[in-house]
């Protein structure tokens, strides 16, 4: 396994893999602090692709001032050790100056999908995500890129940008990986103390209560959101940022769900830590 820090070296290595060796490339973009959620992406990349590249880059442009950019967990040595065990071929770990050279001034905005939910609470977040993902896809030109369903809105933004900009990469979305309590794995779980971690399991309990109500025939979006909200509110440590029930592809707010595929998405704070999670109901492809 080689660790690459330079854009140019990364481009030339991947060009060689594609052209001279005619091998497929799978990219797993990450911000490091790897957990089993990331590793499920790496495993699938390993299964589908000849060469696996994991990018590790805490992307400054997707953090608003006052967010956790400075304290976001970073441990490249540990991440490297983990990825060695997973038989990854390359880690791409550029510096911020390498990714955003002097006078960088080109940003990618996916209009419409970027403003609500997370975008509403974190203005500019998806512009940063869309920009860095576009740069990564252009440097590496992977056949497949792997993302987790936990960041549901991010997956929609990325799918849309890949389609709109005609990027030659297939986006693969894999299910959220959870602790036994139901808590979705996230690098930010590292911020939680013991009590908060225990309390945070309420999020998935709330989502699954709404899922059960849906299975029993509830088709009113406001009512499903109410079930999630009232369940989360039973936990005194939880402070809700939003609970939303929307079309799973367009993020259009839904009241009457009818036969639509529905995304229930939540953001909840425990102390200083903000967690997001979601469930998709009535998925037409049968995936969870
Ligand atoms: O999901 C993440 O870790 C990040 O948003 C991503 C996709 C690596 C872009 O920085």
XYZ file of C-alpha atoms and ligand atoms in Angstrom:
298
model
C 0.000 0.000 0.000
C 1.240 3.448 -0.914
C 0.243 6.712 0.732
C -0.012 9.485 -1.817
C -0.097 13.153 -0.844
C 0.092 14.873 -4.224
C -2.734 15.394 -6.695
C -0.403 14.896 -9.621
C 1.020 11.606 -8.355
C -2.494 10.350 -7.600
C -3.676 11.243 -11.124
C -0.747 9.573 -12.795
C -1.025 6.409 -10.696
C -4.713 6.046 -11.470
C -4.204 6.859 -15.136
C -1.657 4.062 -15.305
C -3.993 1.622 -13.545
C -6.795 2.411 -15.992
C -4.899 2.715 -19.255
C -1.861 0.500 -19.039
C -3.153 -2.160 -16.710
C -6.821 -1.975 -17.765
C -7.914 -2.499 -14.181
C -10.996 -1.032 -12.488
C -10.675 1.486 -9.662
C -12.908 1.831 -6.622
C -12.688 5.023 -4.563
C -13.875 5.312 -0.971
C -13.845 9.008 -0.054
C -13.504 9.574 3.718
C -12.464 12.172 6.228
C -10.562 9.507 8.185
C -11.255 8.412 11.792
C -12.321 5.194 10.145
C -14.985 2.968 11.680
C -16.902 -0.121 10.592
C -19.207 1.999 8.435
C -16.233 3.084 6.308
C -14.863 -0.438 6.343
C -18.095 -1.841 4.918
C -17.513 0.517 1.956
C -13.908 -0.614 1.643
C -14.975 -4.275 1.715
C -17.482 -3.708 -1.093
C -14.908 -1.736 -3.102
C -12.459 -4.620 -2.652
C -15.133 -7.064 -3.858
C -16.103 -5.042 -6.945
C -12.859 -3.431 -8.082
C -9.319 -4.431 -8.995
C -7.689 -1.462 -7.287
C -9.008 0.219 -4.148
C -8.162 3.799 -3.221
C -9.292 5.376 0.057
C -9.048 9.140 0.322
C -8.507 10.569 3.794
C -9.058 14.307 3.833
C -10.821 16.462 6.407
C -12.316 18.883 3.940
C -12.277 22.458 5.280
C -14.796 23.809 2.777
C -17.646 21.655 4.093
C -17.343 23.041 7.630
C -18.915 26.393 8.468
C -17.068 28.776 10.799
C -17.664 27.641 14.392
C -18.190 23.989 13.424
C -15.869 21.152 14.470
C -13.227 21.366 11.708
C -10.374 21.944 14.159
C -11.319 19.206 16.566
C -12.537 16.669 13.970
C -10.710 13.399 14.876
C -7.548 12.836 12.815
C -5.291 9.781 13.096
C -3.723 8.859 9.772
C -1.348 6.360 11.405
C -4.227 4.379 12.871
C -6.287 4.668 9.662
C -3.305 3.410 7.650
C -2.917 0.382 9.917
C -6.608 -0.472 9.530
C -6.542 -0.074 5.752
C -3.466 -2.288 5.461
C -5.534 -5.104 6.963
C -8.199 -4.484 4.329
C -5.767 -4.842 1.487
C -6.246 -1.303 0.202
C -3.897 -0.354 -2.637
C -3.545 3.399 -2.134
C -4.413 6.007 0.462
C -4.793 9.479 -0.956
C -4.135 11.892 1.915
C -3.479 15.379 0.537
C -2.965 18.520 2.610
C -5.576 21.315 2.373
C -3.060 23.378 0.319
C -2.659 20.496 -2.106
C -6.404 20.067 -2.590
C -7.105 23.799 -2.697
C -4.103 25.435 -4.373
C -3.473 29.164 -4.036
C -6.236 31.261 -5.644
C -8.614 28.304 -5.739
C -11.896 29.828 -6.839
C -14.100 27.197 -8.484
C -16.925 25.610 -6.495
C -19.652 23.138 -7.380
C -23.188 23.867 -6.201
C -25.959 21.316 -6.587
C -28.976 23.579 -6.480
C -32.259 22.472 -4.947
C -30.979 19.406 -3.099
C -28.410 21.350 -1.076
C -30.527 23.919 0.722
C -32.933 21.988 2.936
C -32.326 19.677 5.943
C -28.569 19.657 6.597
C -28.084 22.500 4.123
C -30.534 24.645 6.033
C -28.688 24.157 9.327
C -25.212 24.064 7.748
C -25.209 26.633 4.914
C -22.426 25.972 2.391
C -21.898 22.417 3.633
C -22.970 20.705 0.414
C -21.089 23.188 -1.751
C -17.967 22.006 0.089
C -18.914 18.344 -0.257
C -19.814 18.662 -3.952
C -16.610 20.558 -4.674
C -14.252 18.150 -2.935
C -15.984 15.077 -4.366
C -15.766 16.554 -7.877
C -12.049 17.197 -7.386
C -11.494 13.652 -6.095
C -13.452 12.107 -8.961
C -11.503 14.195 -11.468
C -8.120 13.335 -9.993
C -8.769 9.609 -9.667
C -11.489 8.948 -12.261
C -12.679 5.830 -10.449
C -15.063 3.355 -12.038
C -16.989 3.200 -8.749
C -17.218 5.513 -5.745
C -18.692 4.288 -2.460
C -20.736 6.260 0.079
C -22.834 5.405 3.121
C -26.603 5.840 3.378
C -26.178 7.457 6.803
C -25.490 10.729 4.984
C -28.671 10.416 2.936
C -28.751 13.966 1.601
C -25.072 13.784 0.693
C -25.740 10.661 -1.391
C -28.467 12.516 -3.326
C -26.235 15.543 -3.895
C -23.397 13.340 -5.144
C -25.592 11.232 -7.417
C -27.005 14.428 -8.912
C -23.626 16.046 -9.490
C -22.256 12.900 -11.120
C -25.257 12.821 -13.444
C -25.358 16.546 -14.202
C -21.628 16.898 -14.846
C -21.544 13.600 -16.778
C -18.780 12.191 -14.617
C -17.797 8.693 -15.619
C -18.152 7.072 -12.190
C -20.837 4.778 -10.819
C -21.970 5.858 -7.369
C -22.590 2.957 -4.968
C -24.547 3.587 -1.770
C -24.316 1.070 1.069
C -26.522 0.674 4.150
C -25.869 2.429 7.438
C -23.825 0.334 9.865
C -25.123 0.441 13.457
C -23.979 -0.439 16.932
C -25.998 -3.156 18.717
C -28.030 -0.337 20.331
C -29.035 0.926 16.875
C -26.809 4.011 17.053
C -25.506 4.732 13.543
C -21.709 4.598 13.331
C -20.155 8.014 12.816
C -16.739 9.506 13.419
C -18.514 12.123 15.546
C -19.676 9.423 18.005
C -16.149 9.791 19.423
C -17.290 13.127 20.924
C -20.046 11.456 23.002
C -19.493 10.629 26.647
C -20.842 7.341 28.022
C -24.257 8.732 29.013
C -24.710 10.596 25.735
C -23.797 7.516 23.730
C -26.354 5.495 25.628
C -28.960 8.252 25.211
C -28.278 8.585 21.468
C -29.731 5.123 20.834
C -33.125 6.856 21.097
C -32.668 8.122 17.523
C -32.913 4.708 15.922
C -35.688 3.640 18.319
C -37.653 6.679 17.178
C -37.040 5.951 13.498
C -38.083 2.318 13.859
C -41.254 3.342 15.704
C -42.187 5.441 12.691
C -41.284 2.532 10.437
C -43.653 0.266 12.394
C -46.438 2.833 12.177
C -45.847 2.990 8.419
C -45.982 -0.816 8.205
C -49.314 -0.677 10.030
C -50.679 1.693 7.382
C -49.880 5.230 8.576
C -49.432 7.363 5.448
C -49.443 10.839 6.926
C -45.997 12.455 6.895
C -46.748 14.894 9.699
C -47.922 12.052 11.922
C -44.817 9.973 11.221
C -42.611 12.977 11.977
C -44.628 13.448 15.198
C -43.909 9.842 16.249
C -40.165 10.369 15.725
C -40.219 13.713 17.521
C -42.209 12.541 20.544
C -40.044 9.440 20.924
C -36.769 11.397 20.776
C -38.220 13.878 23.267
C -38.571 11.112 25.874
C -34.769 11.328 26.175
C -33.924 14.416 28.282
C -30.384 14.715 26.836
C -31.665 14.991 23.254
C -32.253 18.321 21.495
C -33.867 17.978 18.081
C -32.568 20.093 15.179
C -35.084 18.707 12.699
C -37.255 15.721 11.861
C -38.269 15.598 8.231
C -40.407 13.317 6.094
C -39.689 13.833 2.411
C -39.601 12.142 -0.961
C -36.451 10.010 -0.835
C -35.145 11.257 -4.192
C -36.191 14.891 -4.427
C -36.394 15.836 -0.701
C -39.804 17.374 -1.399
C -41.667 17.627 1.926
C -44.500 15.106 1.997
C -47.695 15.047 3.937
C -49.617 12.365 2.053
C -47.116 9.591 1.447
C -49.249 7.382 -0.801
C -46.942 5.011 -2.656
C -43.854 7.270 -2.569
C -40.434 6.149 -1.397
C -39.973 8.175 1.758
C -36.935 9.462 3.621
C -37.319 10.112 7.337
C -34.266 12.146 8.315
C -33.318 13.545 11.700
C -30.607 15.627 13.306
C -30.342 15.555 17.075
C -27.859 17.130 19.473
C -26.491 15.446 22.570
C -24.391 17.964 24.463
C -22.021 19.539 21.906
C -22.432 16.660 19.464
C -24.796 16.761 16.528
C -25.844 13.403 15.073
C -27.821 12.626 11.932
C -29.630 9.460 10.938
C -32.381 8.344 8.587
C -34.550 5.514 7.340
C -35.966 4.981 3.877
C -39.477 3.525 3.685
C -41.045 1.722 0.742
C -37.844 1.417 -1.220
C -38.745 0.143 -4.667
C -35.501 -1.821 -5.047
C -36.196 -3.637 -1.740
C -32.906 -2.408 -0.198
C -32.953 -1.127 3.407
O -18.886 11.671 4.076
C -17.751 12.187 4.237
O -16.915 11.685 4.984
C -17.398 13.453 3.483
O -18.491 14.305 3.394
C -16.792 13.182 2.097
C -17.781 12.515 1.167
C -15.552 12.326 2.239
C -16.382 14.520 1.448
O -15.472 15.205 2.233
